[in-house]
Coordinates of C-alpha atoms and ligand atoms in Angstrom, one line a residue:
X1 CA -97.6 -301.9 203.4
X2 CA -98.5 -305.6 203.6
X3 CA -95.2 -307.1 205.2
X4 CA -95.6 -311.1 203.9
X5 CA -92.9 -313.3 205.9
X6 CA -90.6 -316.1 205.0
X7 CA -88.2 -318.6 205.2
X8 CA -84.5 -318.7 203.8
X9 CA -81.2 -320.2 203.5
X10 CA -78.4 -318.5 205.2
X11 CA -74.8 -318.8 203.9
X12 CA -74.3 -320.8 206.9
X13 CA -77.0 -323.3 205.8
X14 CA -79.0 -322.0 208.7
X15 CA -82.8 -321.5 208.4
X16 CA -83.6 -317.9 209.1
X17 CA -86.8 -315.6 209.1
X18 CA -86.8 -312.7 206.3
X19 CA -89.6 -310.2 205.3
X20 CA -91.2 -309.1 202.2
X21 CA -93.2 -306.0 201.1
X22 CA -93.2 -307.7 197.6
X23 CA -90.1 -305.9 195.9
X24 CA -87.2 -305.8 198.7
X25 CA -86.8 -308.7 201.2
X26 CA -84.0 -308.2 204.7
X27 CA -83.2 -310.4 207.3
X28 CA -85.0 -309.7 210.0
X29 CA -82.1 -311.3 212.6
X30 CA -79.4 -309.1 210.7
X31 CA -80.4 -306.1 212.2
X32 CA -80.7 -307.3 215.8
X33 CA -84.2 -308.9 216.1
X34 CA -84.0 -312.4 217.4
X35 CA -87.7 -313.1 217.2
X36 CA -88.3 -316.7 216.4
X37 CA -92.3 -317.6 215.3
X38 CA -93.5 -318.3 218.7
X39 CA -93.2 -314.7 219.3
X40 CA -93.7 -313.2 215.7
X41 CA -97.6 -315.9 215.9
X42 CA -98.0 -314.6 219.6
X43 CA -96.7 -311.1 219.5
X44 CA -97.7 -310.0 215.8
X45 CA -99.5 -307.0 216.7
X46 CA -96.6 -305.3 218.0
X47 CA -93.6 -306.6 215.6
X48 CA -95.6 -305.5 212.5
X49 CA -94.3 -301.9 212.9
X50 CA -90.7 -302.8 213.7
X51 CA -91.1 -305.1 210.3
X52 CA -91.9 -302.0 208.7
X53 CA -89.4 -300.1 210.1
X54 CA -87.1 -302.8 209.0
X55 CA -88.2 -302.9 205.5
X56 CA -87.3 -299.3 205.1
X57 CA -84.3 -298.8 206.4
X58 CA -82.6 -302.5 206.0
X59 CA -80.4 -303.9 203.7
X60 CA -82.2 -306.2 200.9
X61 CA -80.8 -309.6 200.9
X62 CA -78.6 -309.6 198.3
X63 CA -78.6 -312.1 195.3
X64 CA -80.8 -315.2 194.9
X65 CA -82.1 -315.8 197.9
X66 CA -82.9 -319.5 198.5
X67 CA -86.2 -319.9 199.8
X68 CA -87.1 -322.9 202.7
X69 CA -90.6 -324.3 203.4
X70 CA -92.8 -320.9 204.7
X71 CA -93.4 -323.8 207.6
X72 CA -90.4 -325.6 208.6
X73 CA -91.6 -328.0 211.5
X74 CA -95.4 -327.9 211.4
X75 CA -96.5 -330.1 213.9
X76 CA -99.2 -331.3 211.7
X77 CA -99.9 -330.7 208.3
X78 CA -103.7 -331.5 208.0
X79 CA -105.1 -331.7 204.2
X80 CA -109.3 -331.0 203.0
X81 CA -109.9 -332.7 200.1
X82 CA -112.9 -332.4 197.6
X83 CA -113.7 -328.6 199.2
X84 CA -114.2 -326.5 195.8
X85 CA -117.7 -327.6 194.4
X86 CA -115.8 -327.4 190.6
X87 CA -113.4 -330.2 191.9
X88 CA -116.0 -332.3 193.5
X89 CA -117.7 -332.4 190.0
X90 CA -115.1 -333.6 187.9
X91 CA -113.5 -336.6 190.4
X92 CA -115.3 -339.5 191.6
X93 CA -115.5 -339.2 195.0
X94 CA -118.6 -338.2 196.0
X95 CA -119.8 -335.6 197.7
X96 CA -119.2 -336.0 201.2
X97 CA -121.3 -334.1 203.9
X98 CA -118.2 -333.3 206.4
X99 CA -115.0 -331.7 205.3
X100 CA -113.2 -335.0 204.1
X101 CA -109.7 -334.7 206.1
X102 CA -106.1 -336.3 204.8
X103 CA -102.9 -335.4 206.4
X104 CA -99.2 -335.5 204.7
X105 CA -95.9 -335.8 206.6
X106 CA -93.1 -333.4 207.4
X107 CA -91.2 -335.4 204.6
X108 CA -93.4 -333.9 202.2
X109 CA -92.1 -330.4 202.7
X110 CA -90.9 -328.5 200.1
X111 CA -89.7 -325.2 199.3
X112 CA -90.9 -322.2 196.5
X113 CA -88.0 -323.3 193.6
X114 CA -87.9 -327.0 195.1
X115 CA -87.6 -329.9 192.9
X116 CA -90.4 -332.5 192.9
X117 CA -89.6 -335.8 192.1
X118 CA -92.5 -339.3 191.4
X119 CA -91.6 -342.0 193.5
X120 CA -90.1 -345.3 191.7
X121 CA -93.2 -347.6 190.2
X122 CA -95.7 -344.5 190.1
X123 CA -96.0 -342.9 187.1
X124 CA -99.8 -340.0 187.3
X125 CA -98.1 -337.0 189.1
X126 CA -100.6 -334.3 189.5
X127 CA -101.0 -331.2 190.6
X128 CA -103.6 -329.6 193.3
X129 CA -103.4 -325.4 193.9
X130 CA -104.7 -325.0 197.5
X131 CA -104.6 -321.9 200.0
X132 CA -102.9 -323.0 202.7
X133 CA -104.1 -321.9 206.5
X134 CA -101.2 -321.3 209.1
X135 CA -102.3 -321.8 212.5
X136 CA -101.1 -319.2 215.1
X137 CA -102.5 -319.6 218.4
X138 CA -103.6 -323.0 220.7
X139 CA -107.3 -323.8 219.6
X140 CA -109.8 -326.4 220.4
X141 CA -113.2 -326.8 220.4
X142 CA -113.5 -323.6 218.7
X143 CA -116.5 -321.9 217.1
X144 CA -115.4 -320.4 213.6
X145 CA -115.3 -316.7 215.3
X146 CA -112.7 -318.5 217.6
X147 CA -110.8 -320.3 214.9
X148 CA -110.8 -317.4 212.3
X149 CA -109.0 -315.6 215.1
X150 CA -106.7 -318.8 215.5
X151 CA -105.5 -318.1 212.0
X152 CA -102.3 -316.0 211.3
X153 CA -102.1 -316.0 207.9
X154 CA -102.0 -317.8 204.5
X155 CA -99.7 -318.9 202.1
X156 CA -100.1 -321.0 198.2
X157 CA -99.8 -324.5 198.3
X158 CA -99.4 -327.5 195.6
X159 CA -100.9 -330.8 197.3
X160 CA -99.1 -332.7 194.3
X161 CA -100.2 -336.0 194.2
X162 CA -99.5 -339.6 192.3
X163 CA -102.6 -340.6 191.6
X164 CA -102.1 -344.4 190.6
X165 CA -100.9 -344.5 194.3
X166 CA -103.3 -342.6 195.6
X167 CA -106.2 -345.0 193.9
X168 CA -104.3 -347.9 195.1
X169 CA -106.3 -348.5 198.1
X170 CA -109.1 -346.7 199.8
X171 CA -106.6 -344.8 201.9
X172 CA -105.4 -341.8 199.6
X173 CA -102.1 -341.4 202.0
X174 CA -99.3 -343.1 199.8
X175 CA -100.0 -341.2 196.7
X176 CA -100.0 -337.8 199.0
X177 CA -97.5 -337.9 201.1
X178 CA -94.1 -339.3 198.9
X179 CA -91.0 -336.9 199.8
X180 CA -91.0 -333.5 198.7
X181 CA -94.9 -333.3 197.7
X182 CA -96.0 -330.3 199.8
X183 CA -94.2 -327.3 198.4
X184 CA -95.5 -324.2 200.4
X185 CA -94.3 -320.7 199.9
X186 CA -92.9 -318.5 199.1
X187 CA -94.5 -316.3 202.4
X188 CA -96.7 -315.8 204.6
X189 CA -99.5 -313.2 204.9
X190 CA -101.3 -312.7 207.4
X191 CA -104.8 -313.3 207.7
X192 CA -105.0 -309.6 209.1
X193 CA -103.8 -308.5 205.6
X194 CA -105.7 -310.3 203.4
X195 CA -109.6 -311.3 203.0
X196 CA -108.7 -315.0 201.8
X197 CA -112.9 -315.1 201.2
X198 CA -112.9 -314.5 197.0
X199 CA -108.9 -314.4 195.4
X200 CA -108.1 -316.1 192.5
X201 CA -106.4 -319.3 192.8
X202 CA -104.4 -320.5 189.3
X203 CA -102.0 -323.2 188.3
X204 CA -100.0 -323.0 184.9
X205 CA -97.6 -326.1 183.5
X206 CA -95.5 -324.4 181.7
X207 CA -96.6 -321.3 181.4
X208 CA -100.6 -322.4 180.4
X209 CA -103.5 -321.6 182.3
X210 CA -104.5 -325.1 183.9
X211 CA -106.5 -323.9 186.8
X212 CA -108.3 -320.9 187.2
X213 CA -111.0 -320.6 190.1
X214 CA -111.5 -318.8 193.3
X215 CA -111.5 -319.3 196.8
X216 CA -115.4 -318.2 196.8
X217 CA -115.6 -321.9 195.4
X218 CA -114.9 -323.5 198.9
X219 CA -117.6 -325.3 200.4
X220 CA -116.2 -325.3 203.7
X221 CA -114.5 -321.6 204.5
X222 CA -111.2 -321.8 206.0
X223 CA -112.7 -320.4 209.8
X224 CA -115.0 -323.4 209.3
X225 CA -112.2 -326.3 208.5
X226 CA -110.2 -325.1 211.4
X227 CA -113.6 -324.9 213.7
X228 CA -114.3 -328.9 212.8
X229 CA -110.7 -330.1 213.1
X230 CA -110.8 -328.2 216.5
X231 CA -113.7 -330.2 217.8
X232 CA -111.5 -333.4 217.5
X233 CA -107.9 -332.5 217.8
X234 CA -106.0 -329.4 219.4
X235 CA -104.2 -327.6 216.6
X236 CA -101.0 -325.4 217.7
X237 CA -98.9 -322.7 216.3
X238 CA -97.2 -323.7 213.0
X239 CA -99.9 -326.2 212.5
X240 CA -100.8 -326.1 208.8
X241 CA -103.9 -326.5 206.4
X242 CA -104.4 -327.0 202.8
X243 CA -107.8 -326.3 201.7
X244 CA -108.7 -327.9 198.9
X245 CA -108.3 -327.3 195.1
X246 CA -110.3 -325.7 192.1
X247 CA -111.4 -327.7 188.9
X248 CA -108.5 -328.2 186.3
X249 CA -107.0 -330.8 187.6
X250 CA -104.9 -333.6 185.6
X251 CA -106.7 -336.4 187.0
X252 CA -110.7 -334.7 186.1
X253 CA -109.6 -334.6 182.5
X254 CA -111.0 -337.4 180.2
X255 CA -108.9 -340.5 180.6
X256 CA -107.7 -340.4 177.1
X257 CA -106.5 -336.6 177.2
X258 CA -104.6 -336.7 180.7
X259 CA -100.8 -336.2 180.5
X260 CA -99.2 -336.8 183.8
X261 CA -96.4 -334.4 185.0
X262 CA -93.3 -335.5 183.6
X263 CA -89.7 -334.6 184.1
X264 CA -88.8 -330.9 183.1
X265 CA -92.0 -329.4 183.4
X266 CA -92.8 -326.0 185.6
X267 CA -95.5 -325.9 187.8
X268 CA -96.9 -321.9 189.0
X269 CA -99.6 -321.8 191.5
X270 CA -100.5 -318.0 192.0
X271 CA -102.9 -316.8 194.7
X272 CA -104.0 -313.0 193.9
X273 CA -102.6 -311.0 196.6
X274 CA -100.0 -313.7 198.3
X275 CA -97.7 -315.0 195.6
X276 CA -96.9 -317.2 193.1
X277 CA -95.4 -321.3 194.2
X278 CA -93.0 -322.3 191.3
X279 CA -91.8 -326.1 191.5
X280 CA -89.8 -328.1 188.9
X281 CA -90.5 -331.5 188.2
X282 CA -87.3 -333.2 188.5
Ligands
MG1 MG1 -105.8 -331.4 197.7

């Protein structure tokens, strides 16, 4: 049983921890655990089993259950841009030699089923699938052994972005970080559940196939992003990291045939064996 974890809406309003083996999903604090993630990113080992146990015997949350951020207070929410070699070929960036690093706000969170909404004045709202790391233990100066062990898990990201605000200056951080434009979700799973080395990675607007690659596209690997940022900053439990998107983006189409998200439409991004992110434009 792969037991994914997440993050929910009580009645109460409350933010509480649930888990998932893909078809039933309890409340982990209902039935008397009281572990927070400080001890479920330090202490996984031993919880998986009583998560099991849980899953078995618990009641499923009944209903819909309404889903918060599968990160609720990262610390830092670091972004790679340009890392699938399909991407780098259809933008005008370059191709730089170092992972190229961005960073969005805690404003930017966003929830699986959470509305995103274009800031007044822009109008090119894109979409970006990206794995998303989630940092588990205290790292620095780690080698990539040391930071793929710094890793607890992985969860599907939409890096939307307005692009007219993005190209505004040379500093891409207005168009990346505007309220609500890092959705990430629905759960967690972790890393020692899943080879994140070769899934598929997809986005659909409205139910079409817009993006369709594969984490084997990465140029840097995930064990490698989190070994650089290491050598320069100490990254902490809850820290996240989106990785970078596939081809298929809005803004590599051919100026002429680009239609910017627009009010209304449905944005999927599925990553084989962790879930599918599903945001409305609002
Ligand atoms: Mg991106």
């Amino acid at each position: 049983m792969t037991v994914k974890l997440l993050n929910f809406y009580a009645a109460d309003g409350t933010v509480q921890i649930g888990a998932s083996d893909g078809t039933k999903t309890v409340d982990v604090s209902a039935v008397g655990y009281s572990w927070g993630w400080p001890e479920i990113f330090s202490d996984w080992e031993r919880i998986v089993p009583q998560l099991e146990n849980i899953l078995k015997h618990a009641k499923p949350l009944a209903g819909n259950i309404r889903l918060a951020p599968a990160v609720t207070a990262p610390g830092k929410i670091l972004c790679v841009g340009l890392n699938y070699a399909s991407h780098r070929a259809e933008v005008p960036f370059g191709a730089p030699k170092y992972p190229a690093l961005f960073s969005k706000f805690n404003n930017a969170l966003n929830a699986a089923g959470g509305e995103v909404r274009l800031p007044a004045g822009a109008r090119e709202l894109d979409y970006e699938a990206e794995l998303v790391v989630v940092i588990g233990k205290r790292v620095k100066g780690a080698s990539e052994e040391e930071a793929a062990a710094a890793i607890f898990g992985y969860t599907v990201g939409n890096d939307f972005t307005a692009r007219d605000l993005q190209r505004r200056t040379s500093q891409w951080l207005l168009g990346k970080t505007p309220d609500g434009f890092a959705p990430i979700g629905p759960s967690i799973v972790p890393a020692a559940a899943l080879d994140a080395a070769n899934l598929a990675i997809q986005t659909f607007v409205n139910g079409e196939l817009r993006q369709d690659g594969t984490t084997a596209d990465m140029i840097f690997s995930p064990a490698a992003i989190v070994s650089y940022i290491s050598k320069c900053m100490t990254l902490e439990p809850g820290d996240i990291i989106f990785t970078g998107t596939p081809h298929g983006v809005i803004f590599g189409m051919p100026e002429k045939e680009r239609r910017w998200l627009k009010a209304g439409d449905e944005v999927v991004v599925k990553i084989e064996g962790i879930g599918e992110l599903r945001n409305v434009i609002a």
